[in-house]
């Protein structure tokens, strides 16, 4: 595969973007809410209220930040339920063709997720798409934070493997935090409405918002590399 700064590089998000797992996330969130006797929420409520870091999201329903003990319980329950629900999730429609087409055209792409690295890599491998990426990277360290510093480290690694620079890259994700992380390193971003946020929430980021991943890729192709 040809890599380098002369071609646009894509950095894909995983949960809610390449993986169609939003319903699994809602079920896991409601299981976490039940731990502290919060009422369950709907997909629409989730998309309107979701924010990073996650304790701030929980605060919007609890009326206060969860205590450290509550956060640990809720986070543990969330990840346990999510792991069970994730098994039934598929890739977002058209993903295999988009990834293959980008690679076939001699362009590079990578995957950066806030899903734990040790869990992410075998999951991506299980969906058969790992060979499409020059790097697959998940979160290391505690859960619940922002992607910005992870994005910084991701591009440090990409520079080493292929001379890939953020100014020639487009981040495609479903969360406002993806746009924040892209801006942090000087990359562009396109946000997808099929995941964690409503369109109105995403439009507040000041970057292009699309309703399909095919639109995101088409838009990325128009950006000057």
Coordinates of N, CA, C and O in Angstrom, one line a residue, residues 21-168:
X21 N -23.1 -0.5 16.7 CA -23.3 -1.1 18.0 C -24.1 -0.1 18.9 O -24.1 -0.3 20.1
X22 N -24.8 0.9 18.4 CA -25.4 1.9 19.2 C -26.5 1.3 20.1 O -26.6 1.6 21.3
X23 N -27.2 0.3 19.6 CA -28.2 -0.3 20.5 C -27.6 -1.1 21.6 O -28.1 -1.1 22.7
X24 N -26.5 -1.7 21.3 CA -25.8 -2.4 22.4 C -25.3 -1.5 23.5 O -25.3 -1.7 24.7
X25 N -24.8 -0.3 23.0 CA -24.4 0.7 23.9 C -25.5 1.2 24.8 O -25.4 1.4 26.0
X26 N -26.7 1.4 24.2 CA -27.9 1.9 25.0 C -28.2 0.8 26.0 O -28.5 1.2 27.2
X27 N -28.2 -0.4 25.7 CA -28.6 -1.5 26.6 C -27.6 -1.5 27.8 O -27.9 -1.7 29.0
X28 N -26.3 -1.4 27.4 CA -25.2 -1.4 28.5 C -25.3 -0.2 29.4 O -25.1 -0.2 30.6
X29 N -25.7 1.0 28.8 CA -25.8 2.2 29.5 C -27.0 2.1 30.5 O -26.9 2.4 31.7
X30 N -28.1 1.5 30.1 CA -29.2 1.3 30.9 C -28.9 0.3 32.1 O -29.4 0.5 33.2
X31 N -28.1 -0.7 31.8 CA -27.7 -1.6 32.8 C -26.9 -0.8 33.9 O -27.0 -1.1 35.1
X32 N -26.0 0.0 33.4 CA -25.2 0.8 34.3 C -26.1 1.8 35.1 O -25.8 2.0 36.3
X33 N -27.0 2.4 34.5 CA -28.0 3.3 35.2 C -28.7 2.6 36.3 O -29.0 3.1 37.4
X34 N -29.1 1.3 36.0 CA -29.9 0.5 37.0 C -29.1 0.3 38.3 O -29.7 0.1 39.3
X35 N -27.8 0.3 38.1 CA -26.9 0.1 39.3 C -27.1 1.2 40.4 O -26.9 0.9 41.5
X36 N -27.4 2.4 39.9 CA -27.7 3.4 40.9 C -29.1 4.0 40.8 O -29.4 5.1 41.2
X37 N -30.0 3.1 40.3 CA -31.4 3.3 40.3 C -31.8 4.5 39.5 O -32.8 5.2 39.8
X38 N -31.1 4.7 38.4 CA -31.6 5.7 37.4 C -32.5 5.1 36.4 O -32.3 3.9 36.1
X39 N -33.5 5.8 35.9 CA -34.4 5.3 35.0 C -33.7 5.0 33.6 O -32.8 5.8 33.3
X40 N -34.2 4.0 32.9 CA -33.6 3.8 31.5 C -33.9 4.9 30.6 O -34.8 5.7 30.7
X41 N -33.0 5.1 29.6 CA -33.1 6.1 28.6 C -33.3 5.6 27.2 O -33.0 4.4 27.0
X42 N -33.8 6.4 26.3 CA -34.1 6.0 24.9 C -32.8 6.3 24.1 O -32.0 7.1 24.5
X43 N -32.8 5.8 22.8 CA -31.8 6.2 21.9 C -31.8 7.7 21.7 O -30.7 8.3 21.6
X44 N -33.0 8.3 21.5 CA -33.0 9.7 21.3 C -32.5 10.5 22.5 O -31.7 11.5 22.3
X45 N -32.8 10.1 23.7 CA -32.2 10.8 24.8 C -30.7 10.6 24.9 O -30.0 11.6 25.2
X46 N -30.2 9.5 24.6 CA -28.8 9.2 24.6 C -28.1 10.2 23.6 O -27.1 10.8 23.9
X47 N -28.6 10.2 22.4 CA -28.0 11.0 21.3 C -28.0 12.5 21.7 O -27.1 13.3 21.3
X48 N -29.0 13.0 22.4 CA -29.1 14.4 22.7 C -28.2 14.7 23.9 O -27.7 15.9 24.0
X49 N -28.0 13.8 24.8 CA -27.3 14.1 26.1 C -25.9 13.6 26.1 O -25.1 14.0 27.0
X50 N -25.5 12.7 25.2 CA -24.1 12.1 25.3 C -23.0 13.1 25.2 O -23.0 14.1 24.5
X51 N -22.0 13.0 26.1 CA -20.9 13.8 26.1 C -19.7 13.1 26.7 O -19.8 12.0 27.3
X52 N -18.5 13.7 26.5 CA -17.3 13.2 27.0 C -16.7 14.2 27.9 O -16.8 15.4 27.6
X53 N -16.1 13.8 29.1 CA -15.9 12.5 29.6 C -17.2 11.9 30.1 O -18.1 12.6 30.4
X54 N -17.2 10.6 30.1 CA -18.5 9.8 30.4 C -19.1 10.2 31.8 O -20.3 10.3 31.9
X55 N -18.3 10.4 32.8 CA -18.9 10.8 34.1 C -19.8 12.1 33.9 O -20.8 12.3 34.6
X56 N -19.4 13.0 33.0 CA -20.2 14.2 32.8 C -21.5 13.8 32.1 O -22.6 14.5 32.3
X57 N -21.5 12.8 31.3 CA -22.7 12.3 30.7 C -23.7 11.7 31.8 O -24.9 12.1 31.8
X58 N -23.1 11.0 32.7 CA -23.9 10.4 33.8 C -24.5 11.6 34.7 O -25.6 11.5 35.2
X59 N -23.7 12.6 34.8 CA -24.1 13.7 35.6 C -25.4 14.4 35.1 O -26.2 14.9 35.9
X60 N -25.6 14.4 33.8 CA -26.7 15.0 33.2 C -28.0 14.3 33.6 O -29.1 14.9 33.6
X61 N -27.9 13.0 34.0 CA -29.1 12.3 34.5 C -29.2 12.2 36.0 O -30.3 12.2 36.5
X62 N -28.0 12.1 36.6 CA -28.0 12.0 38.0 C -28.2 13.3 38.8 O -28.6 13.3 40.0
X63 N -27.8 14.4 38.1 CA -27.9 15.7 38.8 C -26.6 16.1 39.5 O -26.5 17.2 40.1
X64 N -25.7 15.2 39.5 CA -24.4 15.4 40.1 C -23.4 14.4 39.5 O -23.8 13.4 38.9
X65 N -22.1 14.6 39.7 CA -21.2 13.7 39.2 C -21.3 12.4 40.1 O -21.5 12.5 41.3
X66 N -21.2 11.2 39.5 CA -21.1 10.0 40.3 C -19.9 10.0 41.2 O -18.9 10.6 40.9
X67 N -20.1 9.4 42.4 CA -18.9 9.3 43.2 C -17.9 8.3 42.6 O -18.3 7.6 41.6
X68 N -16.7 8.3 43.1 CA -15.7 7.4 42.6 C -16.2 5.9 42.6 O -16.0 5.1 41.7
X69 N -16.9 5.5 43.7 CA -17.4 4.2 43.9 C -18.5 3.9 42.9 O -18.5 2.8 42.3
X70 N -19.4 4.9 42.7 CA -20.5 4.7 41.7 C -19.9 4.6 40.3 O -20.4 3.8 39.5
X71 N -18.9 5.4 40.0 CA -18.4 5.4 38.6 C -17.7 4.0 38.4 O -17.9 3.4 37.3
X72 N -17.0 3.5 39.3 CA -16.4 2.2 39.1 C -17.4 1.1 39.0 O -17.2 0.2 38.1
X73 N -18.5 1.2 39.7 CA -19.5 0.2 39.6 C -20.2 0.3 38.2 O -20.4 -0.7 37.5
X74 N -20.6 1.5 37.8 CA -21.3 1.7 36.6 C -20.4 1.4 35.4 O -20.9 0.8 34.4
X75 N -19.1 1.8 35.4 CA -18.2 1.5 34.4 C -18.0 0.0 34.2 O -18.0 -0.6 33.1
X76 N -17.9 -0.7 35.3 CA -17.7 -2.2 35.3 C -19.0 -2.9 34.7 O -18.8 -3.8 33.8
X77 N -20.2 -2.4 35.1 CA -21.4 -3.0 34.6 C -21.5 -2.7 33.1 O -21.9 -3.6 32.3
X78 N -21.3 -1.5 32.7 CA -21.4 -1.1 31.3 C -20.5 -2.0 30.5 O -21.0 -2.6 29.5
X79 N -19.3 -2.2 30.8 CA -18.4 -3.0 30.0 C -18.7 -4.5 29.9 O -18.6 -5.1 28.9
X80 N -19.2 -5.0 31.1 CA -19.7 -6.4 31.1 C -20.9 -6.6 30.2 O -20.9 -7.5 29.4
X81 N -21.9 -5.7 30.3 CA -23.1 -5.8 29.5 C -22.7 -5.6 28.0 O -23.3 -6.3 27.1
X82 N -21.9 -4.6 27.8 CA -21.5 -4.3 26.4 C -20.9 -5.5 25.7 O -21.1 -5.8 24.6
X83 N -20.0 -6.1 26.4 CA -19.2 -7.3 25.9 C -20.2 -8.4 25.5 O -20.0 -9.1 24.4
X84 N -21.3 -8.6 26.2 CA -22.3 -9.6 25.9 C -23.1 -9.1 24.7 O -23.4 -10.0 23.8
X85 N -23.5 -7.9 24.6 CA -24.3 -7.4 23.6 C -23.6 -7.2 22.2 O -24.1 -7.4 21.2
X86 N -22.3 -6.9 22.3 CA -21.5 -6.6 21.1 C -21.4 -7.8 20.2 O -21.3 -7.6 18.9
X87 N -21.5 -9.0 20.7 CA -21.4 -10.2 19.9 C -22.4 -10.2 18.8 O -22.2 -10.7 17.7
X88 N -23.6 -9.6 19.0 CA -24.7 -9.7 18.0 C -24.6 -8.5 17.1 O -25.5 -8.3 16.2
X89 N -23.6 -7.6 17.2 CA -23.5 -6.4 16.3 C -22.8 -6.7 15.0 O -21.8 -7.5 15.0
X90 N -23.2 -6.1 13.9 CA -22.5 -6.2 12.7 C -21.8 -4.9 12.3 O -22.0 -3.8 13.0
X91 N -21.0 -4.9 11.3 CA -20.4 -3.7 10.8 C -21.5 -2.8 10.1 O -22.5 -3.3 9.7
X92 N -21.3 -1.5 10.1 CA -22.2 -0.6 9.5 C -22.3 -0.9 8.0 O -21.3 -1.3 7.4
X93 N -23.5 -0.8 7.4 CA -23.7 -1.2 6.0 C -22.7 -0.5 5.1 O -22.5 0.7 5.1
X94 N -22.1 -1.4 4.2 CA -21.2 -0.9 3.2 C -19.7 -0.7 3.7 O -18.9 -0.3 2.9
X95 N -19.4 -1.0 5.0 CA -18.1 -0.7 5.5 C -17.0 -1.5 4.7 O -16.0 -1.0 4.4
X96 N -17.3 -2.8 4.5 CA -16.2 -3.6 3.9 C -15.8 -3.0 2.5 O -14.7 -2.9 2.2
X97 N -16.8 -2.6 1.8 CA -16.6 -2.1 0.4 C -15.8 -0.8 0.5 O -14.9 -0.5 -0.3
X98 N -16.2 0.1 1.4 CA -15.5 1.4 1.6 C -14.1 1.2 2.0 O -13.2 1.9 1.4
X99 N -13.8 0.3 2.9 CA -12.4 0.1 3.4 C -11.6 -0.5 2.3 O -10.4 -0.1 2.0
X100 N -12.2 -1.5 1.6 CA -11.4 -2.1 0.5 C -11.2 -1.2 -0.6 O -10.1 -1.1 -1.2
X101 N -12.2 -0.4 -1.0 CA -12.0 0.6 -2.1 C -10.9 1.6 -1.8 O -10.1 2.0 -2.7
X102 N -10.9 2.1 -0.5 CA -9.9 3.1 -0.2 C -8.5 2.5 -0.3 O -7.5 3.1 -0.8
X103 N -8.3 1.2 0.2 CA -7.1 0.5 0.2 C -6.7 0.2 -1.3 O -5.5 0.4 -1.7
X104 N -7.6 -0.2 -2.0 CA -7.3 -0.6 -3.4 C -6.9 0.6 -4.3 O -6.1 0.4 -5.2
X105 N -7.3 1.8 -3.9 CA -6.9 3.0 -4.6 C -5.5 3.5 -4.2 O -5.0 4.5 -4.6
X106 N -4.8 2.7 -3.3 CA -3.5 3.0 -2.8 C -3.4 4.1 -1.7 O -2.4 4.7 -1.5
X107 N -4.6 4.2 -1.0 CA -4.6 5.2 0.1 C -4.5 4.4 1.4 O -4.9 3.3 1.5
X108 N -4.0 5.1 2.4 CA -3.9 4.5 3.7 C -5.0 4.9 4.7 O -5.7 5.9 4.5
X109 N -5.2 4.0 5.7 CA -6.2 4.3 6.7 C -5.9 3.6 7.9 O -5.1 2.6 7.9
X110 N -6.3 4.1 9.1 CA -6.1 3.5 10.4 C -7.3 3.5 11.2 O -8.3 4.2 10.8
X111 N -7.3 2.9 12.3 CA -8.4 2.8 13.2 C -8.0 3.2 14.6 O -7.0 2.6 15.1
X112 N -8.6 4.2 15.2 CA -8.4 4.6 16.6 C -9.7 4.6 17.3 O -10.6 5.3 17.0
X113 N -9.7 3.8 18.4 CA -10.9 3.7 19.2 C -10.6 3.9 20.7 O -9.5 3.7 21.2
X114 N -11.7 4.3 21.4 CA -11.6 4.4 22.9 C -12.0 3.1 23.5 O -12.1 3.0 24.7
X115 N -12.3 2.1 22.7 CA -12.5 0.8 23.2 C -11.1 0.2 23.6 O -10.1 0.5 23.0
X116 N -11.1 -0.5 24.7 CA -9.8 -1.0 25.2 C -9.0 -1.7 24.2 O -9.5 -2.6 23.4
X117 N -7.7 -1.4 24.1 CA -6.8 -2.0 23.0 C -6.9 -3.5 23.0 O -7.0 -4.1 21.9
X118 N -6.7 -4.1 24.1 CA -6.6 -5.6 24.2 C -7.9 -6.2 23.8 O -7.9 -7.4 23.3
X119 N -9.1 -5.5 23.9 CA -10.3 -6.1 23.5 C -10.5 -5.7 22.0 O -11.1 -6.5 21.2
X120 N -10.1 -4.5 21.6 CA -10.4 -4.1 20.2 C -9.7 -4.9 19.1 O -10.4 -5.3 18.2
X121 N -8.4 -5.2 19.3 CA -7.7 -5.9 18.2 C -8.3 -7.2 17.8 O -8.6 -7.4 16.6
X122 N -8.6 -8.1 18.8 CA -9.2 -9.4 18.3 C -10.6 -9.2 17.8 O -11.0 -10.0 16.9
X123 N -11.3 -8.2 18.2 CA -12.7 -8.0 17.7 C -12.6 -7.5 16.2 O -13.3 -8.0 15.4
X124 N -11.7 -6.6 15.9 CA -11.5 -6.1 14.6 C -11.1 -7.2 13.7 O -11.6 -7.4 12.6
X125 N -10.2 -8.0 14.2 CA -9.7 -9.2 13.4 C -10.8 -10.2 13.2 O -10.9 -10.7 12.1
X126 N -11.7 -10.3 14.1 CA -12.8 -11.2 13.9 C -13.8 -10.8 12.9 O -14.5 -11.6 12.2
X127 N -13.9 -9.5 12.6 CA -14.7 -9.0 11.5 C -14.0 -9.1 10.2 O -14.6 -8.7 9.1
X128 N -12.8 -9.5 10.1 CA -12.1 -9.7 8.9 C -11.6 -8.5 8.2 O -11.2 -8.5 7.0
X129 N -11.5 -7.3 8.9 CA -11.1 -6.1 8.2 C -9.7 -5.6 8.7 O -9.3 -4.5 8.2
X130 N -9.1 -6.3 9.6 CA -7.8 -5.8 10.1 C -6.8 -5.5 9.0 O -6.0 -4.5 9.1
X131 N -6.7 -6.3 7.9 CA -5.7 -6.0 6.9 C -5.9 -4.7 6.1 O -5.0 -4.3 5.4
X132 N -7.1 -4.1 6.3 CA -7.3 -2.8 5.6 C -6.6 -1.6 6.2 O -6.5 -0.6 5.6
X133 N -6.1 -1.8 7.4 CA -5.5 -0.7 8.2 C -4.0 -0.8 8.3 O -3.5 -1.9 8.5
X134 N -3.3 0.3 8.3 CA -1.9 0.4 8.6 C -1.7 0.3 10.1 O -0.6 -0.1 10.6
X135 N -2.7 0.7 10.9 CA -2.6 0.6 12.4 C -4.0 0.5 13.0 O -4.9 1.2 12.5
X136 N -4.1 -0.4 13.9 CA -5.3 -0.6 14.7 C -5.0 -0.3 16.2 O -4.1 -1.0 16.7
X137 N -5.6 0.7 16.7 CA -5.2 1.1 18.1 C -6.4 1.4 18.9 O -7.3 2.2 18.5
X138 N -6.4 0.9 20.1 CA -7.5 1.1 21.1 C -7.0 1.9 22.3 O -5.8 2.2 22.4
X139 N -7.9 2.2 23.2 CA -7.5 2.9 24.4 C -6.6 2.1 25.3 O -6.8 0.9 25.5
X140 N -5.6 2.8 25.9 CA -4.8 2.3 27.0 C -5.0 3.2 28.2 O -5.2 4.4 28.0
X141 N -5.1 2.6 29.3 CA -5.4 3.4 30.5 C -6.8 3.4 30.9 O -7.6 2.7 30.2
X142 N -7.2 4.3 31.8 CA -8.6 4.3 32.3 C -9.6 4.6 31.2 O -9.3 5.4 30.3
X143 N -10.8 4.2 31.3 CA -11.9 4.5 30.4 C -12.6 5.8 30.8 O -12.4 6.3 31.9
X144 N -13.4 6.3 29.8 CA -14.2 7.5 30.2 C -13.7 8.8 29.8 O -14.4 9.8 29.9
X145 N -12.4 8.9 29.2 CA -11.8 10.2 28.9 C -12.0 10.6 27.5 O -12.7 10.0 26.7
X146 N -11.2 11.6 27.1 CA -11.2 12.1 25.7 C -10.2 11.4 24.8 O -9.2 10.8 25.3
X147 N -10.4 11.4 23.5 CA -9.6 10.8 22.5 C -8.4 11.6 22.1 O -7.5 11.2 21.4
X148 N -8.3 12.9 22.5 CA -7.3 13.8 22.0 C -5.9 13.3 22.2 O -5.1 13.3 21.2
X149 N -5.5 13.0 23.4 CA -4.1 12.5 23.6 C -3.8 11.2 22.9 O -2.7 11.0 22.5
X150 N -4.8 10.3 22.8 CA -4.7 9.1 22.1 C -4.4 9.4 20.6 O -3.6 8.7 20.0
X151 N -5.1 10.4 20.1 CA -4.9 10.8 18.7 C -3.5 11.3 18.5 O -2.9 11.0 17.5
X152 N -3.0 12.0 19.4 CA -1.6 12.5 19.4 C -0.6 11.4 19.3 O 0.2 11.4 18.4
X153 N -0.8 10.4 20.1 CA 0.1 9.2 20.1 C -0.1 8.4 18.8 O 0.9 7.8 18.3
X154 N -1.3 8.3 18.4 CA -1.6 7.6 17.1 C -0.8 8.2 16.0 O -0.2 7.4 15.2
X155 N -0.8 9.5 15.8 CA -0.1 10.1 14.7 C 1.4 10.0 14.9 O 2.2 10.0 13.9
X156 N 1.9 10.0 16.1 CA 3.3 9.7 16.3 C 3.7 8.4 15.8 O 4.7 8.2 15.1
X157 N 2.8 7.4 16.0 CA 3.1 6.0 15.5 C 3.0 6.0 14.0 O 3.8 5.4 13.3
X158 N 2.0 6.7 13.4 CA 1.8 6.7 12.0 C 2.9 7.4 11.3 O 3.3 7.0 10.2
X159 N 3.5 8.4 11.9 CA 4.6 9.1 11.3 C 5.8 8.1 11.1 O 6.6 8.1 10.2
X160 N 5.9 7.3 12.1 CA 7.0 6.3 12.1 C 6.8 5.2 11.1 O 7.8 4.8 10.5
X161 N 5.6 4.8 10.9 CA 5.4 3.6 10.0 C 5.2 4.0 8.5 O 5.5 3.3 7.6
X162 N 4.8 5.3 8.3 CA 4.5 5.7 6.9 C 4.7 7.1 6.6 O 4.2 7.6 5.5
X163 N 5.2 7.9 7.5 CA 5.3 9.3 7.2 C 4.0 10.0 7.1 O 3.8 11.0 6.5
X164 N 3.0 9.4 7.8 CA 1.6 10.0 7.7 C 1.5 11.1 8.6 O 1.7 11.0 9.8
X165 N 1.0 12.3 8.1 CA 0.9 13.5 9.0 C -0.6 13.9 9.1 O -1.4 13.7 8.3
X166 N -0.9 14.5 10.3 CA -2.3 14.9 10.5 C -2.8 15.9 9.5 O -4.0 15.9 9.2
X167 N -2.0 16.8 9.0 CA -2.5 17.8 8.1 C -2.9 17.2 6.8 O -3.6 17.9 6.0
X168 N -2.6 16.0 6.5 CA -3.0 15.3 5.3 C -4.0 14.2 5.6 O -4.2 13.2 4.9

